[in-house]
Coordinates of C-alpha atoms in Angstrom, one line a residue:
X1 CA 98.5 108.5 119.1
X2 CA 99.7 107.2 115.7
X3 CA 99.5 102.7 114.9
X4 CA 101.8 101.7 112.2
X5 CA 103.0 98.4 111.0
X6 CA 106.7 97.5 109.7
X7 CA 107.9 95.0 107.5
X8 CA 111.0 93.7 108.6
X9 CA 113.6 90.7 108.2
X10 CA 111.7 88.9 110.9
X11 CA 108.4 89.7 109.9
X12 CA 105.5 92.3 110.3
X13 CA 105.8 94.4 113.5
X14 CA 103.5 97.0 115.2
X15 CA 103.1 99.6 118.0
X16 CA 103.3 103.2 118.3
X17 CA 104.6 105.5 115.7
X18 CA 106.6 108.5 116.8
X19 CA 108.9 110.5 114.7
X20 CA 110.2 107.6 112.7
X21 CA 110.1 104.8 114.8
X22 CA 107.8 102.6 115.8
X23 CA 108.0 101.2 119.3
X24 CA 106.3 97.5 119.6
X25 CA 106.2 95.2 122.1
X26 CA 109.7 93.9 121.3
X27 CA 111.8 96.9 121.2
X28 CA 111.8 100.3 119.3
X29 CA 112.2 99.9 114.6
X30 CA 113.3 102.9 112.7
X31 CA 111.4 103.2 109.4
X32 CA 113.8 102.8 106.0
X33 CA 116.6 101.5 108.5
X34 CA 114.6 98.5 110.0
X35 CA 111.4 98.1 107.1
X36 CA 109.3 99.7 105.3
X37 CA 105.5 101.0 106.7
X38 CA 102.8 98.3 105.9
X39 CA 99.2 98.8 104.9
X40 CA 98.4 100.0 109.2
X41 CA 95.9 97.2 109.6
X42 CA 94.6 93.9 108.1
X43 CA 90.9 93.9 106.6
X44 CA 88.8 91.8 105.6
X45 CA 87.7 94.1 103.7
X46 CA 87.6 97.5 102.3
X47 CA 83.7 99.3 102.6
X48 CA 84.5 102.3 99.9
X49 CA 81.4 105.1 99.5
X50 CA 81.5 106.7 96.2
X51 CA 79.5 110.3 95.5
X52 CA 79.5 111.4 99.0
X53 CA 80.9 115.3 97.9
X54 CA 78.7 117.8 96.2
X55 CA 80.9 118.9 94.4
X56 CA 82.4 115.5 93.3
X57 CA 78.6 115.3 92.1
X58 CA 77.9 118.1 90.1
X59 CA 81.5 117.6 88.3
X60 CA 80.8 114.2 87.3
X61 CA 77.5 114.3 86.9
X62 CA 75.9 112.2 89.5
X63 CA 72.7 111.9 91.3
X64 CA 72.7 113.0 94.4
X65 CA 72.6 109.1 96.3
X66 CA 69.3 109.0 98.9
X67 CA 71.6 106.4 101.2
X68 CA 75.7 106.0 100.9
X69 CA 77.0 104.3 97.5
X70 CA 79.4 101.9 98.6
X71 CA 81.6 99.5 96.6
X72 CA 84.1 96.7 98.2
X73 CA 88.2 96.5 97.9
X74 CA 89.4 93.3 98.7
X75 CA 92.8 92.7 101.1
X76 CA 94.7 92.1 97.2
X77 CA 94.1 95.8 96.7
X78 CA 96.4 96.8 99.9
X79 CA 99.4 99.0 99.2
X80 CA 101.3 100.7 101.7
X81 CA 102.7 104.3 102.0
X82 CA 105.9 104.8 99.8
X83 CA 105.1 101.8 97.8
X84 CA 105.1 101.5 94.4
X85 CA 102.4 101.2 92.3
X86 CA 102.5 99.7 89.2
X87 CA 100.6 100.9 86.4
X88 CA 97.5 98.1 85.8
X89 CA 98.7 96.4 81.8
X90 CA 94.5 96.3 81.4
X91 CA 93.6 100.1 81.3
X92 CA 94.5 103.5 79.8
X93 CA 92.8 105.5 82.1
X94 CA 93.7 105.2 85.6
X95 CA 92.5 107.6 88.2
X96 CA 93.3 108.9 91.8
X97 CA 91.3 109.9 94.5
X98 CA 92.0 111.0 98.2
X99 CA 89.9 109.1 100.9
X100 CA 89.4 109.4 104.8
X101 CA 89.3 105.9 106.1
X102 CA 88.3 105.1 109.3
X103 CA 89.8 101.7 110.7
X104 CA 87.3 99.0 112.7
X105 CA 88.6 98.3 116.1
X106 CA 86.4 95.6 117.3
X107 CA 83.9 93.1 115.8
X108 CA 80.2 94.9 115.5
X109 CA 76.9 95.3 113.7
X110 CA 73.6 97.1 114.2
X111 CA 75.3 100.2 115.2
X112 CA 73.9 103.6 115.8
X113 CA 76.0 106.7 114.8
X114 CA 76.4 107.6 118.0
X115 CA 77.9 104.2 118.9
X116 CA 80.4 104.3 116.1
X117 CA 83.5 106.3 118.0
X118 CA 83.6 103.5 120.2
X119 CA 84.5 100.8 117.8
X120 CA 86.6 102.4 115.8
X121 CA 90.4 102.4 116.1
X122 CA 91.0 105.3 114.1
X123 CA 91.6 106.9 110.8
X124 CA 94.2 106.9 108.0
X125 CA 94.5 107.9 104.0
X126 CA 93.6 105.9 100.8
X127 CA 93.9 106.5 97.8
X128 CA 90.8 105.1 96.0
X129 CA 92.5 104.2 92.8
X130 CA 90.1 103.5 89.6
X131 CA 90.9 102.1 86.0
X132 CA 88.0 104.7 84.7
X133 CA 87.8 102.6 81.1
X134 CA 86.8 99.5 82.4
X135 CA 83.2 97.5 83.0
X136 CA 81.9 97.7 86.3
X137 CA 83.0 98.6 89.5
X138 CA 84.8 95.5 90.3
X139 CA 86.8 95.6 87.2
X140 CA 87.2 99.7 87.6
X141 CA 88.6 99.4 91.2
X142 CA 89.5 96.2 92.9
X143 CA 92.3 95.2 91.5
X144 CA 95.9 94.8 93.3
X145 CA 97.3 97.8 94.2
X146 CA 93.9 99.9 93.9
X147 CA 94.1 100.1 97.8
X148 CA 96.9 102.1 98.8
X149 CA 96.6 103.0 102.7
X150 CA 98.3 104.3 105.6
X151 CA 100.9 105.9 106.5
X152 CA 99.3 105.0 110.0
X153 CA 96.7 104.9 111.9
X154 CA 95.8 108.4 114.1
X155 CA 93.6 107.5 117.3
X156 CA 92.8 111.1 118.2
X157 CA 90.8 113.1 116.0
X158 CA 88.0 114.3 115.2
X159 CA 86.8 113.0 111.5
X160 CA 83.8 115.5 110.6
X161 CA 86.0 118.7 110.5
X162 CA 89.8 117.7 108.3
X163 CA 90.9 119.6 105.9
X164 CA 92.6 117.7 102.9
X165 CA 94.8 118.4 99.9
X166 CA 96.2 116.0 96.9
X167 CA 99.4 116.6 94.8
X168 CA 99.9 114.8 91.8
X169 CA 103.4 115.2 90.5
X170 CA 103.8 118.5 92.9
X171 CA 100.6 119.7 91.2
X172 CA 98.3 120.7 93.6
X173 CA 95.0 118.9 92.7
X174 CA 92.4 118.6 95.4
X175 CA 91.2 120.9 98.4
X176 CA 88.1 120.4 100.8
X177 CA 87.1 119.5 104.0
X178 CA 85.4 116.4 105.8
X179 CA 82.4 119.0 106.7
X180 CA 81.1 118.7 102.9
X181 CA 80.5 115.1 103.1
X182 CA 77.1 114.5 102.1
X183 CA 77.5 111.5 105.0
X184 CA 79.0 111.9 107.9
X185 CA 81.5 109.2 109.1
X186 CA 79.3 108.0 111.8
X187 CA 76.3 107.8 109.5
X188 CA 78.0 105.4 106.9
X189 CA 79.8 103.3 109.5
X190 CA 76.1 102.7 110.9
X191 CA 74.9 102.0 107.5
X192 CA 77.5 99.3 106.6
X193 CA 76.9 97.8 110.1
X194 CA 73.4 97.1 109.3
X195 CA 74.1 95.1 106.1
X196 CA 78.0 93.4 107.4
X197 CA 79.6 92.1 110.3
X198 CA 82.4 94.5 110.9
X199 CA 85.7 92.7 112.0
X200 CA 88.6 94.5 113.3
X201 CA 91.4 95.8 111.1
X202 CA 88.2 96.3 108.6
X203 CA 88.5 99.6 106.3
X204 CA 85.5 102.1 105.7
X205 CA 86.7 104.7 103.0
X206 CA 84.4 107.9 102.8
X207 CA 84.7 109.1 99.3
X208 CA 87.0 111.9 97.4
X209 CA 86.2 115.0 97.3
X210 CA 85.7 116.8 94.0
X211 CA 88.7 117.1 91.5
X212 CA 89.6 113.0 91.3
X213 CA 92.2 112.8 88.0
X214 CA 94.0 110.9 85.6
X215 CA 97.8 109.3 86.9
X216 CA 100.4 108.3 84.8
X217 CA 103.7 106.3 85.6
X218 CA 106.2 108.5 87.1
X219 CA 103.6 110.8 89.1
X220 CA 103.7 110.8 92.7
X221 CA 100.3 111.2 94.8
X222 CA 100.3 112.7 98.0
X223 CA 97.3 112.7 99.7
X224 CA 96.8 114.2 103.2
X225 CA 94.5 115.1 106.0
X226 CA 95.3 117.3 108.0
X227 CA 95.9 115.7 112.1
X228 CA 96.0 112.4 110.3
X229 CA 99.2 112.7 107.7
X230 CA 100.1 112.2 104.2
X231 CA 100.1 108.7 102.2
X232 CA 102.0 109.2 99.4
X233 CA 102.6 107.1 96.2
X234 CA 104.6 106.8 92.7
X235 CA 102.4 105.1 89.9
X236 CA 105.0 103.0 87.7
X237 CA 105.5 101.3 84.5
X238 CA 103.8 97.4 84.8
X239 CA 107.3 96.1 84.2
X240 CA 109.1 98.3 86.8
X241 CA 108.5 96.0 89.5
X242 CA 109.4 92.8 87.7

């Protein structure tokens, strides 16, 4: 089953998503006619892991990480699917990667792995955007907009054996599978348990596979996973939105 959430003259709705529409508790709303897709859930906070791919590794020269590398989005960095985003006025270098997210369902810590299906909701797309020529993390990725997500949540699947591509301006750029995670899903939600309360609507992003690149305004990113779907994306001029 696919979540979504729709902004619309009244205000945020959400329910199932099925072909176009998603039917809430009020009725049945027909994406583009009714509102656009929202961000699929609400966080807290997004839990990113960074070198979690081999291959991402050995391209950019990493260590190999004895324990998941995580880094934290906050709720400002939210986009949803089709949005715009604008090119950040602070960088020259800005960079796309295509993420696995899983989506918290209900409050938890201490986990084990084997305890992590049953808390989480599902799983949905982000595109772990990075302003590569700034200092620090922070600075490099948590900055509104770095946090596009959605286009919904998918209930049913299983998370260690996807396939994924990314497109950049019909280019394709990216190709790989969940299976070369250097972490398993399970393994880094039980991880982040141990050091955070995990609230529901919380984000845990698993890393991009090998081939992250540079974006400029006008590109479109499609990132998509296969049995989950494609979040997709046009970077823009600052001023574009204004």
């Amino acid at each position: 089953m696919r979540l979504a959430r729709l902004a619309t003259p009244e205000g945020p709705v959400s329910g199932r998503y099925d072909d176009g529409v998603v039917h809430a508790d009020d009725g049945a709303y027909a994406v583009g006619r009714d509102g656009d897709l929202l961000p699929p859930c609400e966080p807290t906070a997004l839990y990113c892991v960074g070198r979690n791919y081999a291959e991402t590794l050995e391209q950019m020269d990493y260590e190999r990480p004895e324990e998941p590398d995580f880094f934290i989005k906050p709720p400002a960095s939210l986009a949803g699917h089709e949005q715009s985003i604008p090119y950040p006025t602070f960088s020259d270098e800005l960079t796309y990667a295509g993420e696995l997210a899983a989506v918290i369902d209900s409050r938890c810590r201490d986990l084990e792995p084997a305890d992590v299906p049953s808390v989480v909701r599902g799983y949905t797309v982000m595109n772990d955007l990075d302003a590569l020529d700034q200092q620090g993390r922070t600075a490099r990725k948590a900055f509104d907009g770095s946090g596009p997500l959605g286009p919904w949540i998918e209930t049913d699947v299983d998370p260690t054996s996807l396939e994924m591509w990314t497109d950049v301006a019909g280019e394709h750029r990216q190709e790989a599978t969940t299976e070369l995670m250097l972490f398993d899903p399970f393994e880094i939600v039980s991880f982040l348990s141990e050091r955070f309360t995990l609230r529901p609507g919380d984000v845990i992003a698993f890393g991009s596979p090998a081939n992250p690149g540079l974006v400029e305004p006008g590109d479109t990113v499609e990132i998509t996973y296969k049995g989950v779907g494609t979040l997709r994306n046009t970077i823009v001029e600052s001023d574009a939105l204004e």
